[in-house]
Each structure stands twice: as C-alpha cells, then as structure tokens.
Coordinates of C-alpha atoms and ligand atoms in Angstrom, one line a residue:
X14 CA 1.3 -11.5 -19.4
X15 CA -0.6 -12.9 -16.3
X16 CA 0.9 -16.1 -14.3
X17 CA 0.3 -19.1 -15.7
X18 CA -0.8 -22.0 -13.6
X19 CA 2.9 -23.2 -13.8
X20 CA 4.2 -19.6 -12.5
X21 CA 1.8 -20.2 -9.4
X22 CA 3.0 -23.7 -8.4
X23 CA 6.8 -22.0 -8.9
X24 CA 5.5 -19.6 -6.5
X25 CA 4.6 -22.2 -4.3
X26 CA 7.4 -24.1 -4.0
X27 CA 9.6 -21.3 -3.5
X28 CA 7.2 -20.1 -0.7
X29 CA 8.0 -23.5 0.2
X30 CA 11.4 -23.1 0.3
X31 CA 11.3 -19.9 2.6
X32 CA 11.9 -17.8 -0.7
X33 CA 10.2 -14.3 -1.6
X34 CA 7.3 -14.1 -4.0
X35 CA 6.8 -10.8 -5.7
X36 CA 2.8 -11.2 -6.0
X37 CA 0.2 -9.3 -7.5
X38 CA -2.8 -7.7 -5.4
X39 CA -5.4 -5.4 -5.8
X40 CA -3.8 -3.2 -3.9
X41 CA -0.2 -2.7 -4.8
X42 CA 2.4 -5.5 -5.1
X43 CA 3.2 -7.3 -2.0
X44 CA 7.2 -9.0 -1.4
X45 CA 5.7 -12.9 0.1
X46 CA 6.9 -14.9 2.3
X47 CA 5.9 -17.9 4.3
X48 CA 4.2 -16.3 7.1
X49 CA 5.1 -19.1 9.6
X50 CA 8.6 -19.1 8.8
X51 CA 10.6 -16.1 10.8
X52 CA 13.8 -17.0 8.4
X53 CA 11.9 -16.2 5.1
X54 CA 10.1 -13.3 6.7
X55 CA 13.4 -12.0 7.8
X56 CA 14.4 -11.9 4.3
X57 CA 11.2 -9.9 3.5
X58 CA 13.3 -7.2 6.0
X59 CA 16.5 -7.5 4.5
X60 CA 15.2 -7.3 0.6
X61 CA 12.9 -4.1 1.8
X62 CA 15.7 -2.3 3.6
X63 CA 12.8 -1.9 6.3
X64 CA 13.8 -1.5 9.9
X65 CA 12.8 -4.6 12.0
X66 CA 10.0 -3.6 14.3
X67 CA 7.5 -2.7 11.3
X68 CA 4.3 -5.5 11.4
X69 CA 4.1 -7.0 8.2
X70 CA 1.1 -7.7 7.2
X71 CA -0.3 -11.3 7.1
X72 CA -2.6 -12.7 4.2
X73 CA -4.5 -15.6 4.2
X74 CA -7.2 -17.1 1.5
X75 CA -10.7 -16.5 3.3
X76 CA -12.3 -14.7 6.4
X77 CA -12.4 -17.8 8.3
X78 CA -8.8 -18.6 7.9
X79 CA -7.5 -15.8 10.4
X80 CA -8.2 -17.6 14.0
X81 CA -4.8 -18.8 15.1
X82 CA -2.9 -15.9 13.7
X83 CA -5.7 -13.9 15.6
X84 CA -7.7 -14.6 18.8
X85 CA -10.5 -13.2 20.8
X86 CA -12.0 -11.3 17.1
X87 CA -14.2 -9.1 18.4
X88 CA -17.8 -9.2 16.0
X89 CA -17.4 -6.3 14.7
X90 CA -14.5 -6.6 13.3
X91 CA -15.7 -10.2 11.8
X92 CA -18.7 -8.3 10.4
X93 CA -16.1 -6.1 8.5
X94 CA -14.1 -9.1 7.6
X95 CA -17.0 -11.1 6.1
X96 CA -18.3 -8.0 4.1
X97 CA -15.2 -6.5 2.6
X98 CA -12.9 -9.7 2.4
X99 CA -11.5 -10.8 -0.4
X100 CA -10.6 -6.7 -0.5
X101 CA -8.8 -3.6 0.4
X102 CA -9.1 -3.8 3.9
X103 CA -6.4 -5.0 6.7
X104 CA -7.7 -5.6 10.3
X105 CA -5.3 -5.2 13.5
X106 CA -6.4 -7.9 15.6
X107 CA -4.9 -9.6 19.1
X108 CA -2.3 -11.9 18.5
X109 CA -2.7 -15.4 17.9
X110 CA -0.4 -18.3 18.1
X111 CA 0.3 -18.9 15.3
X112 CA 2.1 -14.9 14.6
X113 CA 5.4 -14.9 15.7
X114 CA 6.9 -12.0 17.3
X115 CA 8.6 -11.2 13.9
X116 CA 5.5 -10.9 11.9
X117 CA 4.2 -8.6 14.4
X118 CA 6.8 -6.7 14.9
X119 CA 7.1 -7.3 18.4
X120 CA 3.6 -6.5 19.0
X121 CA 0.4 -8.1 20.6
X122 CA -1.4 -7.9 18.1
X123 CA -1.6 -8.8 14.0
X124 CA -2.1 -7.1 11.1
X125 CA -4.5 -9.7 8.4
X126 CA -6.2 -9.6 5.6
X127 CA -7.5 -11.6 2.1
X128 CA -6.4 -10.2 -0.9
X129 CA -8.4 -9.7 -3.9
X130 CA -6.8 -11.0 -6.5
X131 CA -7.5 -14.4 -8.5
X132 CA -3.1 -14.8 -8.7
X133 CA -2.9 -14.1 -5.0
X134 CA -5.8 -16.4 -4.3
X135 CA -4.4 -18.9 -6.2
X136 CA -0.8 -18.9 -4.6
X137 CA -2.2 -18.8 -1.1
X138 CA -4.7 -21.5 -1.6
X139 CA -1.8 -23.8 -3.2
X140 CA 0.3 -22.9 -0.2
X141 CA -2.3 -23.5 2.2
X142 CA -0.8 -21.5 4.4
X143 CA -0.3 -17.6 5.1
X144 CA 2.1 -14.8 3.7
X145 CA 3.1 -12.2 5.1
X146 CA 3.5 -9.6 2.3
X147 CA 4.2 -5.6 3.0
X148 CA 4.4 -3.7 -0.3
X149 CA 6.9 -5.2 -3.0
X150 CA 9.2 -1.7 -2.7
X151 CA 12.3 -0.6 -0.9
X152 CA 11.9 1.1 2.1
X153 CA 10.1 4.7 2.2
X154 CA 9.6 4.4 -1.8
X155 CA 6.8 4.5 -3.8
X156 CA 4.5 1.1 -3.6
X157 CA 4.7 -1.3 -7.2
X158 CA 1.6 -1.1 -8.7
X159 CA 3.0 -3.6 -12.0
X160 CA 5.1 -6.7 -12.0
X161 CA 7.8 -4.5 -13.6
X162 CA 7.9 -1.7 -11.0
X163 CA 8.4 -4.6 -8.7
X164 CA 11.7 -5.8 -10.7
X165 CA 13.5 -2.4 -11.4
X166 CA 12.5 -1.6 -7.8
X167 CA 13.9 -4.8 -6.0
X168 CA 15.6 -6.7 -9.4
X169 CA 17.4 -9.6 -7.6
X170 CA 16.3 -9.4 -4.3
X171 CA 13.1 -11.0 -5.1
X172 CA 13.1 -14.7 -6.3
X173 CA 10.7 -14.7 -8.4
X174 CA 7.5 -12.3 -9.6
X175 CA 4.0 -12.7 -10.3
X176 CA 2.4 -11.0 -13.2
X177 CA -1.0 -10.2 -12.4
X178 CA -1.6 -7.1 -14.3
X179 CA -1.4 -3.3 -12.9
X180 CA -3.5 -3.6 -9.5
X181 CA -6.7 -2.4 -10.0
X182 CA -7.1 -0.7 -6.9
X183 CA -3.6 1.2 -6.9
X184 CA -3.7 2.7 -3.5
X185 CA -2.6 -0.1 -0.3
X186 CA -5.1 -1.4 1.9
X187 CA -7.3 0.5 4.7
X188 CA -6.0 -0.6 8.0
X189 CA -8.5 -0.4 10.7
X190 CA -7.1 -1.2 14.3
X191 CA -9.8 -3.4 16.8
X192 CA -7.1 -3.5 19.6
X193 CA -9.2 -0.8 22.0
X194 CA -11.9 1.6 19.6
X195 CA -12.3 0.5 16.3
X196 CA -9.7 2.6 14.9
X197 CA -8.4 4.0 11.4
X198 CA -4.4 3.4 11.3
X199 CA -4.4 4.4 7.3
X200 CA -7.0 5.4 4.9
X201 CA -6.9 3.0 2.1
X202 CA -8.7 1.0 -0.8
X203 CA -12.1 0.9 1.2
X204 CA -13.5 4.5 1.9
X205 CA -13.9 4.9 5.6
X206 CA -17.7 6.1 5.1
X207 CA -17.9 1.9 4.4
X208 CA -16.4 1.2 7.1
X209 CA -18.2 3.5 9.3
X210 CA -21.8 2.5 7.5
X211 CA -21.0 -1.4 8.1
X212 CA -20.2 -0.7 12.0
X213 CA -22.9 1.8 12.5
X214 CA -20.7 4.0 14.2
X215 CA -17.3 6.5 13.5
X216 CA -13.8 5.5 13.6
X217 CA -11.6 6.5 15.8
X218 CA -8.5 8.3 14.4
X219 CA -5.0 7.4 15.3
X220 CA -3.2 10.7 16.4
X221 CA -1.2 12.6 14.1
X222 CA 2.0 11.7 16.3
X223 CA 1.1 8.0 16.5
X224 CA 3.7 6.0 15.0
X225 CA 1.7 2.8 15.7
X226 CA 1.4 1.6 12.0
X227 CA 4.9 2.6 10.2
X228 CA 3.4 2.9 7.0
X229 CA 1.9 6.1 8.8
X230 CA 5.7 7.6 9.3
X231 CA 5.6 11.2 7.6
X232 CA 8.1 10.6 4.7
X233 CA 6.9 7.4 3.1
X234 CA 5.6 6.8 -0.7
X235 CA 8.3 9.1 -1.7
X236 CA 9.7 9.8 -5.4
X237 CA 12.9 11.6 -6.2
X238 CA 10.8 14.8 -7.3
X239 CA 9.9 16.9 -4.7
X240 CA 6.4 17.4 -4.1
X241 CA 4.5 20.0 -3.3
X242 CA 0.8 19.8 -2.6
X243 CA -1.4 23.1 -2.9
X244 CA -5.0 23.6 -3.7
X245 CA -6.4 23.0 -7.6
X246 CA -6.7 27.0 -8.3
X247 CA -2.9 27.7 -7.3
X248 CA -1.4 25.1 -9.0
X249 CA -1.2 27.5 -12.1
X250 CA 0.7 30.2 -10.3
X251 CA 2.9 27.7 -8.3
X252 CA 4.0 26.3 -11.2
X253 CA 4.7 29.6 -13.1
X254 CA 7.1 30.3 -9.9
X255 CA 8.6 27.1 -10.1
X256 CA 9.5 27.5 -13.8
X257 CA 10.7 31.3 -13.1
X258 CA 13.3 29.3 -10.8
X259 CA 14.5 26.9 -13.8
X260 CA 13.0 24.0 -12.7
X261 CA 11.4 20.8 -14.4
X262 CA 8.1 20.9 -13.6
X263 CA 5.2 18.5 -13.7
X264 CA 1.7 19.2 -12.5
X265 CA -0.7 16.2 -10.7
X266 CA -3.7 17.7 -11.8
X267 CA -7.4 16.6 -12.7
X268 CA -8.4 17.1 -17.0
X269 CA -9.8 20.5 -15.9
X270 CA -7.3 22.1 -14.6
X271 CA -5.0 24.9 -16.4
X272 CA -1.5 24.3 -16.3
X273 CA 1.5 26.8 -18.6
X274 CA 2.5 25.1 -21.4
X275 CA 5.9 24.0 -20.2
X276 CA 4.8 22.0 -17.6
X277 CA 4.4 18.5 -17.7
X278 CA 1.0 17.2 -17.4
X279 CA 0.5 14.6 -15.2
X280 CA -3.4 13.8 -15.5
X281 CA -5.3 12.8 -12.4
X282 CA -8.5 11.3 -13.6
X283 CA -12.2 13.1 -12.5
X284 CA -13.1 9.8 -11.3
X285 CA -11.7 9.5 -8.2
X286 CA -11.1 5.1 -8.8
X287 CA -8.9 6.0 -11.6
X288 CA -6.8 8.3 -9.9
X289 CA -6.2 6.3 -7.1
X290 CA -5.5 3.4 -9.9
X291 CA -2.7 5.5 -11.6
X292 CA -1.2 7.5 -8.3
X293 CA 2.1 5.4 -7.7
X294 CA 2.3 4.9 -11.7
X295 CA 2.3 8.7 -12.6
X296 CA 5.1 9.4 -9.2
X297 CA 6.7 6.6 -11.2
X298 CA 6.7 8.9 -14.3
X299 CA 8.0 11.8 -12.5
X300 CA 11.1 9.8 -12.1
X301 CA 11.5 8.9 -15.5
X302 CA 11.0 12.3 -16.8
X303 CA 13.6 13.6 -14.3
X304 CA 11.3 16.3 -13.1
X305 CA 12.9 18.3 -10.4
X306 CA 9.0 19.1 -8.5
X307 CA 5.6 17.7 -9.4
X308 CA 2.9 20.2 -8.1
X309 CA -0.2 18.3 -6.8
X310 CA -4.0 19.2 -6.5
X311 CA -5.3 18.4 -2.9
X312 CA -8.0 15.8 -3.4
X313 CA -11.3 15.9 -1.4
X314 CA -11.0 14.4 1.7
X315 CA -13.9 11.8 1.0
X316 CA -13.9 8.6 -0.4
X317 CA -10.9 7.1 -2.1
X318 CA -9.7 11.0 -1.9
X319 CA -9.0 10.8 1.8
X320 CA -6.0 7.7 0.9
X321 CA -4.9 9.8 -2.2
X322 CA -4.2 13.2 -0.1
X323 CA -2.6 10.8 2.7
X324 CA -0.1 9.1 0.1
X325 CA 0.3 12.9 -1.7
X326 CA 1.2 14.1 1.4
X327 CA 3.6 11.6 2.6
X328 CA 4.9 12.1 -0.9
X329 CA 5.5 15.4 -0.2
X330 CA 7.0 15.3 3.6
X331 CA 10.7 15.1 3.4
X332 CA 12.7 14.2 6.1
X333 CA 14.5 11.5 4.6
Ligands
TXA101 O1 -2.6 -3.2 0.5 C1 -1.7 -3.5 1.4 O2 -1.9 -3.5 2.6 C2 -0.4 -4.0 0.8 C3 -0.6 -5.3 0.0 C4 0.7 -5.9 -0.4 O3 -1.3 -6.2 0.8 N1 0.5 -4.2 1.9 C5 1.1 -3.2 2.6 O4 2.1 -3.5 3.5 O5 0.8 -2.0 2.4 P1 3.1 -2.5 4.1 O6 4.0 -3.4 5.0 O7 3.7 -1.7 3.1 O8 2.3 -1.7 5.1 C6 1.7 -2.4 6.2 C7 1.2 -1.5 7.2 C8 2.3 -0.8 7.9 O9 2.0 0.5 8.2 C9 2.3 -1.6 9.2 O10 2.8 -0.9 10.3 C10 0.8 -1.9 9.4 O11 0.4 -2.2 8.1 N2 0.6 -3.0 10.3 C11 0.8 -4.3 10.1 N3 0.6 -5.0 11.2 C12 0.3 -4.1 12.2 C13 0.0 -4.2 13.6 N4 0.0 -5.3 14.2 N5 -0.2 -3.0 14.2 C14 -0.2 -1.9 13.6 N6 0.1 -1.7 12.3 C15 0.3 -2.8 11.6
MG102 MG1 4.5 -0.1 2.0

C-alpha cells in the first residue's frame, strides 16, 4: 500500500522532531533525517551502524534548491542537474553553509541530489527543508529496494516507513564528483554514456584505491551467500563444481542461460532496466533460501550494466 497523505504529514512531523524517516526513492530506500539538524543525522549513523566520516547524501525538492548546501556550482554540473533531476543522479559539489561538517563527513564538499519519487517529493516539499538519506540498510548490507526490506533490515531503529512501492530503479544513484574533473565516484541509475553525452566530454574515473566515496569500499552490498562472479558460459561448470562440494547453489543468470537442475535459478532479466530493478531483491532471496553461493553472470560493462557488475562485485569481495 502506498503512503497516504496522512503517512506523509506523519513523516513530516517526525522529520520535525529530528526522527528517522524510512522513505521510498527510485533508487533504493533511503533512512531520512532533517538535513540541518546534526542530532537527527547522528542518529541516521547510529541506526546504520555506519562509521562516522561517510557523507551522507543530501536531498532536496528541485535543482534550484541546492545553493546554500552548495556554493560556487560550476555550469556544468547545473546542466547535469537541470537535465537528470528529479533522478538517479547525486552530484559532489563544494560545500555550502548550510552542510554541516556532519553531513559531509568532515569534507569540503556535499554530496546532493532530487529524488524521483512522488512520496519523496511530497515529504520534502512538506518539510521544506532537506534530508539527508543514505540507503535505508545496516552497514555494508544489501540496499532496501521495498518498504519491508527496510523493516526486517532496521525494524525499530527507524521511526517510521514510507511505502512507496519497490523502487523502480533498484540500483542507488550515479555519483559524479565536480570538486576538480568532472568525475565518476559510482556508476549508478543514470548510464555514464548520459552523463558523458550531456557534458560533451568523458568522466574522469576515481582510482581503484580511492576510498573518497565509502559506498565505493570493496565489501559493500553484501549478502550472507558468497558470491562469485564468472563469465555467462562458465556459470554451468562452476556450478557443477560447487554442487560436487555439497553446496546450495543458486545461479544469477539471464533467461538464456543453462544452469543443472539442482541449482536455484535466480533470473536476471535480458532487459538490462529489469535486472537492475530486481538485483538487491533476488541477493535478498539468496538469503531466504539459505543458499551457501550464488554464481553470477558478469554483465556488460555499458549502460545500467556497468552499476550492476559494480554492485555484483562488491557483492562478491569479502573482507568483512
Ligand atoms: O540512490 C542513492 O544515492 C541512495 C538514495 C537513498 O538516495 N542513497 C545512497 O546513500 O546510496 P549511501 O549513503 O548509501 O551512499 C552514499 C554515497 C557514499 O558512497 C558516500 O560516500 C557518497 O555517496 N558521498 C556522499 N557525499 C559525498 C561527498 N561529499 N564526497 C564523496 N562522496 C560522497
Ligand atoms: Mg548504501
């Protein structure tokens, strides 16, 4: 069921109150708080688990609502802004005054973007104000993509959540860095050849080693299976292995691709929207099913495929 009117103004008031606010994006569920209010966003910390010194990202209603929480914009980055906002897209701008050192993580600058979705729309033009929101899961776990991920994920720690439907999107925000080069910090929601046509020129790529954005740290967007990522005409023979050694085995894999019979099919959709859509939902399902591995196709590297392989990968890295 989606939020009623009534469910917003809640929202609002315990926005108000410096209280968390699971809410629904296109993205992935974000854990809101009032974005000018360090107390409620150190709660955001404390309910995520997440070490302090991680930006949290800071939404707002419209383009024009980021200067103060941003200065000096460069016009690129408001030509990115006014063509992909509301949308899947989070710039990293120089800090404004209104962004305190909490929000930013003790950075200069500020990570901002507008949401595309009518619930978070709603709440943040009720609030009139901004939220900072980083994804509605515990730390290093996979991102909510439904109200009730958000619950069994966080259950009391949140004060109250949004229903707004499974995000349509289902793969977090592109974050594109304007502090120096126009830079890609994480592939996301908006394919980078967008990105690239609107600015007429390539992205820069943070360096593999760069722990600038923490959602980029190796071992995040993990499930309890372990996951291995090969290419689509191996995942028949990996699997066969990985059943010869006893284990529960589930397979990530688009409609055409041949799995044995006793291992759990996990579709991946053709359509590359879709299977962005249903990612976090079907390392969800691993879970549930108690597989012991999920073997993953590698996606192309193009498109929405480029933030798939990133959050496979991180899936798959396991250092924690
Ligand atoms: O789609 C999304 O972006 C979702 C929804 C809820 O909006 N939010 C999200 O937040 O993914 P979170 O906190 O899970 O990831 C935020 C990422 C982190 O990697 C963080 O480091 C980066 O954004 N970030 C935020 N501000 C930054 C800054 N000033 N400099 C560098 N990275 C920043
Ligand atoms: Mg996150």
């Amino acid at each position: 069921m989606t939020a009623s009117d009534a469910d917003i103004d809640h929202a609002v008031e315990v926005l108000r109150r410096g209280g968390l606010v699971g809410m629904p994006t296109e993205t992935v569920y974000g854990l809101a708080a009032d974005a000018s209010s360090d107390a409620a966003i150190r709660r955001i910390y404390e309910a995520k688990g997440r070490p302090s010194g991680h930006p949290v990202i800071v939404h707002v209603g419209a383009a024009d609502l980021i200067d103060g929480w941003a200065v000096d914009v460069p016009p690129a980055a408001r030509r990115l802004g006014e063509a992909l906002w509301p949308g899947p897209l989070t710039l990293v701008l120089p800090r404004g005054p209104l962004a305190s050192p909490l929000v930013s993580g003790g950075r200069d600058s500020v990570g901002i973007r507008v949401p595309d979705h009518p619930v978070a729309l709603a709440v943040l033009e009720r609030f009139a104000g901004a939220v900072g929101a980083p994804s509605a899961n515990r730390f290093g776990r996979v991102s909510p993509t439904t109200a009730a991920d958000v619950v069994d994920d966080l259950g009391d720690r949140v004060d109250v959540v949004l229903d707004g439907g499974a995000s349509v999107v289902g793969v977090e925000s592109t974050i594109v860095s304007f502090v120096g080069a126009p830079t890609l910090l994480r592939p996301g929601g908006v394919p980078v050849e967008l990105i690239e046509s609107i600015l007429g020129g390539p992205l820069a790529s943070a360096a593999a080693d760069d722990r600038s954005a923490p959602g980029t740290l190796p071992s995040h967007y993990a499930p309890d299976a372990r996951v291995e990522l090969v290419e689509a005409d191996e995942v028949a023979d990996r699997c066969r292995t990985l059943l010869g050694t006893g284990s529960s085995v589930g397979a990530l894999v688009r409609d055409d691709v041949e799995v044995p019979d006793a291992v759990v099919r996990l579709s991946s959709s053709v359509d590359e929207a879709e299977a962005a859509r249903t990612l976090y939902a079907r390392l969800r399902e691993a879970d549930r099913l108690g597989l012991d591995v999920l073997v993953a196709a590698r996606p192309d590297l193009t498109g929405l495929g480029r933030a798939i392989a990133d959050r496979l990968r991180r899936a798959a890295h396991r250092d924690r």
